[in-house]
mmCIF file of N, CA, C and O in Angstrom:
data_model
loop_
_atom_site.group_PDB
_atom_site.id
_atom_site.type_symbol
_atom_site.label_atom_id
_atom_site.label_comp_id
_atom_site.label_asym_id
_atom_site.label_seq_id
_atom_site.Cartn_x
_atom_site.Cartn_y
_atom_site.Cartn_z
ATOM 1 N N MET A 148 48.617 47.882 73.906
ATOM 2 C CA MET A 148 49.402 47.221 74.914
ATOM 3 C C MET A 148 50.123 46.003 74.325
ATOM 4 O O MET A 148 51.267 45.757 74.650
ATOM 5 N N ALA A 149 49.480 45.267 73.431
ATOM 6 C CA ALA A 149 50.121 44.118 72.799
ATOM 7 C C ALA A 149 51.326 44.574 71.990
ATOM 8 O O ALA A 149 52.338 43.895 71.937
ATOM 9 N N ARG A 150 51.210 45.739 71.404
ATOM 10 C CA ARG A 150 52.323 46.257 70.615
ATOM 11 C C ARG A 150 53.527 46.566 71.508
ATOM 12 O O ARG A 150 54.667 46.354 71.119
ATOM 13 N N MET A 151 53.313 47.069 72.720
ATOM 14 C CA MET A 151 54.393 47.347 73.652
ATOM 15 C C MET A 151 55.157 46.069 74.000
ATOM 16 O O MET A 151 56.369 46.063 74.050
ATOM 17 N N ILE A 152 54.423 45.008 74.197
ATOM 18 C CA ILE A 152 55.063 43.730 74.527
ATOM 19 C C ILE A 152 55.906 43.264 73.350
ATOM 20 O O ILE A 152 57.041 42.838 73.511
ATOM 21 N N LEU A 153 55.384 43.403 72.147
ATOM 22 C CA LEU A 153 56.124 43.013 70.963
ATOM 23 C C LEU A 153 57.387 43.848 70.836
ATOM 24 O O LEU A 153 58.471 43.325 70.607
ATOM 25 N N ASN A 154 57.277 45.156 71.031
ATOM 26 C CA ASN A 154 58.457 46.011 70.955
ATOM 27 C C ASN A 154 59.452 45.669 72.060
ATOM 28 O O ASN A 154 60.650 45.658 71.831
ATOM 29 N N GLY A 155 58.945 45.392 73.248
ATOM 30 C CA GLY A 155 59.826 44.984 74.336
ATOM 31 C C GLY A 155 60.539 43.696 74.005
ATOM 32 O O GLY A 155 61.720 43.528 74.286
ATOM 33 N N SER A 156 59.850 42.785 73.380
ATOM 34 C CA SER A 156 60.438 41.515 72.976
ATOM 35 C C SER A 156 61.518 41.743 71.922
ATOM 36 O O SER A 156 62.583 41.145 71.980
ATOM 37 N N ARG A 157 61.221 42.632 70.969
ATOM 38 C CA ARG A 157 62.239 42.941 69.939
ATOM 39 C C ARG A 157 63.472 43.559 70.576
ATOM 40 O O ARG A 157 64.604 43.244 70.211
ATOM 41 N N GLY A 158 63.231 44.459 71.535
ATOM 42 C CA GLY A 158 64.361 45.077 72.224
ATOM 43 C C GLY A 158 65.189 44.045 72.964
ATOM 44 O O GLY A 158 66.422 44.092 72.979
ATOM 45 N N SER A 159 64.526 43.095 73.580
ATOM 46 C CA SER A 159 65.212 42.031 74.293
ATOM 47 C C SER A 159 66.037 41.186 73.329
ATOM 48 O O SER A 159 67.186 40.849 73.614
ATOM 49 N N HIS A 160 65.448 40.869 72.178
ATOM 50 C CA HIS A 160 66.171 40.085 71.166
ATOM 51 C C HIS A 160 67.362 40.870 70.636
ATOM 52 O O HIS A 160 68.448 40.315 70.425
ATOM 53 N N LEU A 161 67.168 42.170 70.441
ATOM 54 C CA LEU A 161 68.261 43.006 69.957
ATOM 55 C C LEU A 161 69.383 43.053 70.983
ATOM 56 O O LEU A 161 70.565 42.898 70.628
ATOM 57 N N ASN A 162 69.037 43.215 72.245
ATOM 58 C CA ASN A 162 70.063 43.235 73.290
ATOM 59 C C ASN A 162 70.817 41.912 73.346
ATOM 60 O O ASN A 162 72.036 41.883 73.494
ATOM 61 N N GLU A 163 70.094 40.820 73.224
ATOM 62 C CA GLU A 163 70.721 39.497 73.237
ATOM 63 C C GLU A 163 71.658 39.341 72.035
ATOM 64 O O GLU A 163 72.775 38.845 72.156
ATOM 65 N N PHE A 164 71.189 39.794 70.875
ATOM 66 C CA PHE A 164 72.016 39.740 69.667
ATOM 67 C C PHE A 164 73.283 40.572 69.855
ATOM 68 O O PHE A 164 74.385 40.124 69.508
ATOM 69 N N LEU A 165 73.156 41.758 70.398
ATOM 70 C CA LEU A 165 74.316 42.628 70.596
ATOM 71 C C LEU A 165 75.303 42.015 71.588
ATOM 72 O O LEU A 165 76.524 42.097 71.393
ATOM 73 N N LYS A 166 74.791 41.357 72.634
ATOM 74 C CA LYS A 166 75.677 40.683 73.591
ATOM 75 C C LYS A 166 76.451 39.561 72.897
ATOM 76 O O LYS A 166 77.655 39.406 73.092
ATOM 77 N N GLU A 167 75.729 38.770 72.109
ATOM 78 C CA GLU A 167 76.379 37.662 71.393
ATOM 79 C C GLU A 167 77.393 38.188 70.389
ATOM 80 O O GLU A 167 78.486 37.628 70.243
ATOM 81 N N HIS A 168 77.038 39.255 69.698
ATOM 82 C CA HIS A 168 77.948 39.857 68.719
ATOM 83 C C HIS A 168 79.231 40.321 69.403
ATOM 84 O O HIS A 168 80.336 40.095 68.899
ATOM 85 N N LYS A 169 79.092 40.965 70.555
ATOM 86 C CA LYS A 169 80.254 41.429 71.309
ATOM 87 C C LYS A 169 81.109 40.241 71.756
ATOM 88 O O LYS A 169 82.346 40.283 71.661
ATOM 89 N N ALA A 170 80.462 39.179 72.222
ATOM 90 C CA ALA A 170 81.191 37.984 72.664
ATOM 91 C C ALA A 170 81.970 37.368 71.511
ATOM 92 O O ALA A 170 83.142 36.990 71.672
ATOM 93 N N VAL A 171 81.350 37.288 70.345
ATOM 94 C CA VAL A 171 82.027 36.728 69.169
ATOM 95 C C VAL A 171 83.209 37.606 68.777
ATOM 96 O O VAL A 171 84.298 37.100 68.457
ATOM 97 N N HIS A 172 83.025 38.906 68.822
ATOM 98 C CA HIS A 172 84.113 39.838 68.489
ATOM 99 C C HIS A 172 85.279 39.659 69.467
ATOM 100 O O HIS A 172 86.441 39.614 69.052
ATOM 101 N N GLU A 173 84.965 39.547 70.755
ATOM 102 C CA GLU A 173 86.014 39.353 71.761
ATOM 103 C C GLU A 173 86.719 38.020 71.565
ATOM 104 O O GLU A 173 87.942 37.928 71.725
ATOM 105 N N GLN A 174 85.975 36.991 71.210
ATOM 106 C CA GLN A 174 86.597 35.686 70.944
ATOM 107 C C GLN A 174 87.529 35.779 69.744
ATOM 108 O O GLN A 174 88.615 35.189 69.748
ATOM 109 N N GLY A 175 87.110 36.520 68.734
ATOM 110 C CA GLY A 175 87.966 36.701 67.552
ATOM 111 C C GLY A 175 89.263 37.387 67.915
ATOM 112 O O GLY A 175 90.343 36.998 67.442
ATOM 113 N N ALA A 176 89.190 38.405 68.774
ATOM 114 C CA ALA A 176 90.394 39.104 69.208
ATOM 115 C C ALA A 176 91.292 38.175 70.021
ATOM 116 O O ALA A 176 92.518 38.176 69.855
ATOM 117 N N THR A 177 90.687 37.356 70.870
ATOM 118 C CA THR A 177 91.454 36.399 71.670
ATOM 119 C C THR A 177 92.135 35.379 70.769
ATOM 120 O O THR A 177 93.319 35.060 70.958
ATOM 121 N N ILE A 178 91.423 34.891 69.784
ATOM 122 C CA ILE A 178 91.995 33.911 68.847
ATOM 123 C C ILE A 178 93.162 34.523 68.088
ATOM 124 O O ILE A 178 94.209 33.889 67.917
ATOM 125 N N ALA A 179 93.012 35.768 67.643
ATOM 126 C CA ALA A 179 94.100 36.435 66.921
ATOM 127 C C ALA A 179 95.335 36.567 67.801
ATOM 128 O O ALA A 179 96.464 36.314 67.349
ATOM 129 N N GLU A 180 95.145 36.930 69.062
ATOM 130 C CA GLU A 180 96.268 37.065 69.994
ATOM 131 C C GLU A 180 96.929 35.709 70.246
ATOM 132 O O GLU A 180 98.151 35.598 70.268
ATOM 133 N N LEU A 181 96.126 34.667 70.404
ATOM 134 C CA LEU A 181 96.681 33.328 70.616
ATOM 135 C C LEU A 181 97.457 32.849 69.396
ATOM 136 O O LEU A 181 98.510 32.215 69.533
ATOM 137 N N LYS A 182 96.976 33.174 68.207
ATOM 138 C CA LYS A 182 97.703 32.798 66.984
ATOM 139 C C LYS A 182 99.065 33.472 66.940
ATOM 140 O O LYS A 182 100.062 32.852 66.552
ATOM 141 N N LYS A 183 99.122 34.742 67.346
ATOM 142 C CA LYS A 183 100.408 35.447 67.373
ATOM 143 C C LYS A 183 101.347 34.808 68.383
ATOM 144 O O LYS A 183 102.543 34.628 68.108
ATOM 145 N N GLN A 184 100.814 34.450 69.553
ATOM 146 C CA GLN A 184 101.645 33.819 70.571
ATOM 147 C C GLN A 184 102.157 32.460 70.102
ATOM 148 O O GLN A 184 103.324 32.112 70.338
ATOM 149 N N ILE A 185 101.311 31.699 69.433
ATOM 150 C CA ILE A 185 101.730 30.392 68.916
ATOM 151 C C ILE A 185 102.824 30.561 67.868
ATOM 152 O O ILE A 185 103.813 29.819 67.866
ATOM 153 N N ALA A 186 102.668 31.533 66.985
ATOM 154 C CA ALA A 186 103.688 31.786 65.963
ATOM 155 C C ALA A 186 105.023 32.145 66.614
ATOM 156 O O ALA A 186 106.089 31.680 66.179
ATOM 157 N N THR A 187 104.975 32.943 67.675
ATOM 158 C CA THR A 187 106.196 33.316 68.396
ATOM 159 C C THR A 187 106.838 32.087 69.032
ATOM 160 O O THR A 187 108.063 31.908 68.963
ATOM 161 N N LEU A 188 106.021 31.234 69.645
ATOM 162 C CA LEU A 188 106.548 30.017 70.268
ATOM 163 C C LEU A 188 107.144 29.064 69.236
ATOM 164 O O LEU A 188 108.185 28.439 69.486
ATOM 165 N N ILE A 189 106.500 28.950 68.080
ATOM 166 C CA ILE A 189 107.029 28.081 67.023
ATOM 167 C C ILE A 189 108.377 28.592 66.542
ATOM 168 O O ILE A 189 109.319 27.817 66.361
ATOM 169 N N ALA A 190 108.474 29.906 66.358
ATOM 170 C CA ALA A 190 109.747 30.489 65.914
ATOM 171 C C ALA A 190 110.842 30.235 66.954
ATOM 172 O O ALA A 190 111.978 29.890 66.591
ATOM 173 N N ALA A 191 110.517 30.388 68.232
ATOM 174 C CA ALA A 191 111.494 30.148 69.290
ATOM 175 C C ALA A 191 111.908 28.673 69.312
ATOM 176 O O ALA A 191 113.098 28.360 69.479
ATOM 177 N N ALA A 192 110.959 27.776 69.146
ATOM 178 C CA ALA A 192 111.270 26.341 69.140
ATOM 179 C C ALA A 192 112.174 25.984 67.958
ATOM 180 O O ALA A 192 113.119 25.195 68.106
ATOM 181 N N LYS A 193 111.913 26.581 66.798
ATOM 182 C CA LYS A 193 112.759 26.318 65.623
ATOM 183 C C LYS A 193 114.175 26.837 65.851
ATOM 184 O O LYS A 193 115.155 26.178 65.477
ATOM 185 N N GLU A 194 114.285 28.012 66.469
ATOM 186 C CA GLU A 194 115.602 28.573 66.768
ATOM 187 C C GLU A 194 116.354 27.684 67.747
ATOM 188 O O GLU A 194 117.539 27.411 67.576
ATOM 189 N N GLN A 195 115.668 27.203 68.767
ATOM 190 C CA GLN A 195 116.308 26.314 69.739
ATOM 191 C C GLN A 195 116.731 25.005 69.080
ATOM 192 O O GLN A 195 117.811 24.479 69.368
ATOM 193 N N ALA A 196 115.910 24.486 68.196
ATOM 194 C CA ALA A 196 116.258 23.245 67.493
ATOM 195 C C ALA A 196 117.520 23.453 66.654
ATOM 196 O O ALA A 196 118.400 22.573 66.610
ATOM 197 N N ALA A 197 117.622 24.605 66.003
ATOM 198 C CA ALA A 197 118.811 24.903 65.192
ATOM 199 C C ALA A 197 120.049 25.009 66.087
ATOM 200 O O ALA A 197 121.130 24.511 65.727
ATOM 201 N N GLN A 198 119.896 25.639 67.248
ATOM 202 C CA GLN A 198 121.023 25.757 68.173
ATOM 203 C C GLN A 198 121.440 24.386 68.709
ATOM 204 O O GLN A 198 122.637 24.096 68.824
ATOM 205 N N ILE A 199 120.474 23.550 69.018
ATOM 206 C CA ILE A 199 120.776 22.197 69.498
ATOM 207 C C ILE A 199 121.513 21.410 68.419
ATOM 208 O O ILE A 199 122.500 20.710 68.703
ATOM 209 N N GLN A 200 121.061 21.544 67.194
ATOM 210 C CA GLN A 200 121.712 20.839 66.080
ATOM 211 C C GLN A 200 123.156 21.311 65.921
ATOM 212 O O GLN A 200 124.065 20.507 65.716
ATOM 213 N N LYS A 201 123.375 22.609 66.056
ATOM 214 C CA LYS A 201 124.714 23.175 65.922
ATOM 215 C C LYS A 201 125.636 22.653 67.025
ATOM 216 O O LYS A 201 126.772 22.243 66.764
ATOM 217 N N VAL A 202 125.142 22.661 68.266
ATOM 218 C CA VAL A 202 125.952 22.168 69.387
ATOM 219 C C VAL A 202 126.226 20.678 69.233
ATOM 220 O O VAL A 202 127.346 20.215 69.480
ATOM 221 N N SER A 203 125.235 19.922 68.797
ATOM 222 C CA SER A 203 125.431 18.483 68.584
ATOM 223 C C SER A 203 126.507 18.228 67.537
ATOM 224 O O SER A 203 127.348 17.334 67.704
ATOM 225 N N ALA A 204 126.500 19.015 66.478
ATOM 226 C CA ALA A 204 127.515 18.861 65.429
ATOM 227 C C ALA A 204 128.903 19.213 65.973
ATOM 228 O O ALA A 204 129.895 18.539 65.646
ATOM 229 N N GLN A 205 128.975 20.254 66.817
ATOM 230 C CA GLN A 205 130.267 20.622 67.404
ATOM 231 C C GLN A 205 130.778 19.528 68.336
ATOM 232 O O GLN A 205 131.965 19.205 68.333
ATOM 233 N N ILE A 206 129.902 18.965 69.123
ATOM 234 C CA ILE A 206 130.293 17.882 70.034
ATOM 235 C C ILE A 206 130.786 16.682 69.231
ATOM 236 O O ILE A 206 131.810 16.073 69.562
ATOM 237 N N GLU A 207 130.065 16.362 68.184
ATOM 238 C CA GLU A 207 130.452 15.221 67.339
ATOM 239 C C GLU A 207 131.810 15.469 66.698
ATOM 240 O O GLU A 207 132.649 14.565 66.630
ATOM 241 N N ALA A 208 132.054 16.690 66.259
ATOM 242 C CA ALA A 208 133.328 17.015 65.606
ATOM 243 C C ALA A 208 134.482 16.986 66.605
ATOM 244 O O ALA A 208 135.626 16.698 66.221
ATOM 245 N N ASN A 209 134.222 17.275 67.863
ATOM 246 C CA ASN A 209 135.286 17.321 68.876
ATOM 247 C C ASN A 209 135.523 15.983 69.565
ATOM 248 O O ASN A 209 136.407 15.887 70.407
ATOM 249 N N LYS A 210 134.761 14.959 69.201
ATOM 250 C CA LYS A 210 134.961 13.639 69.804
ATOM 251 C C LYS A 210 136.318 13.101 69.344
ATOM 252 O O LYS A 210 136.671 13.202 68.174
ATOM 253 N N PRO A 211 137.055 12.509 70.263
ATOM 254 C CA PRO A 211 138.342 11.914 69.848
ATOM 255 C C PRO A 211 138.083 10.697 68.964
ATOM 256 O O PRO A 211 137.073 10.019 69.073
ATOM 257 N N ALA A 212 139.021 10.465 68.086
ATOM 258 C CA ALA A 212 138.914 9.307 67.199
ATOM 259 C C ALA A 212 139.014 8.044 68.048
ATOM 260 O O ALA A 212 139.716 8.011 69.047
ATOM 261 N N PRO A 213 138.333 6.994 67.653
ATOM 262 C CA PRO A 213 138.408 5.744 68.412
ATOM 263 C C PRO A 213 139.839 5.194 68.400
ATOM 264 O O PRO A 213 140.549 5.262 67.386
ATOM 265 N N GLN A 214 140.246 4.692 69.543
ATOM 266 C CA GLN A 214 141.596 4.134 69.683
ATOM 267 C C GLN A 214 141.513 2.619 69.497
ATOM 268 O O GLN A 214 140.605 1.986 69.997
ATOM 269 N N ILE A 215 142.444 2.115 68.783
ATOM 270 C CA ILE A 215 142.506 0.673 68.559
ATOM 271 C C ILE A 215 143.615 0.104 69.449
ATOM 272 O O ILE A 215 144.762 0.531 69.366
ATOM 273 N N ALA A 216 143.233 -0.822 70.270
ATOM 274 C CA ALA A 216 144.222 -1.462 71.163
ATOM 275 C C ALA A 216 144.859 -2.636 70.403
ATOM 276 O O ALA A 216 144.176 -3.441 69.799
ATOM 277 N N VAL A 217 146.177 -2.670 70.444
ATOM 278 C CA VAL A 217 146.913 -3.740 69.804
ATOM 279 C C VAL A 217 147.399 -4.681 70.901
ATOM 280 O O VAL A 217 148.058 -4.265 71.848
ATOM 281 N N ASN A 218 147.053 -5.947 70.763
ATOM 282 C CA ASN A 218 147.438 -6.938 71.743
ATOM 283 C C ASN A 218 148.568 -7.768 71.145
ATOM 284 O O ASN A 218 148.338 -8.649 70.338
ATOM 285 N N ASP A 219 149.828 -7.474 71.541
ATOM 286 C CA ASP A 219 150.973 -8.218 71.014
ATOM 287 C C ASP A 219 151.284 -9.366 71.978
ATOM 288 O O ASP A 219 151.809 -9.183 73.054
ATOM 289 N N GLN A 220 150.970 -10.558 71.562
ATOM 290 C CA GLN A 220 151.252 -11.699 72.421
ATOM 291 C C GLN A 220 152.314 -12.547 71.868
ATOM 292 O O GLN A 220 152.625 -12.864 70.874
#
């Protein structure tokens, strides 16, 4: 009978280990997916920054030259 309890305890430990192993595996998959999403967001942010820089340069190039007022007194 003592042996049954020991085997039951081992089975319980094994089940607990398997649950933890599954949880760790699922966390790893979640982390991998989040890393992919972050990489996608970084790429999009870099593209937007490049577009903003391009538009800023176009706006700067299209600004009229400063006018100098001459005061003839």
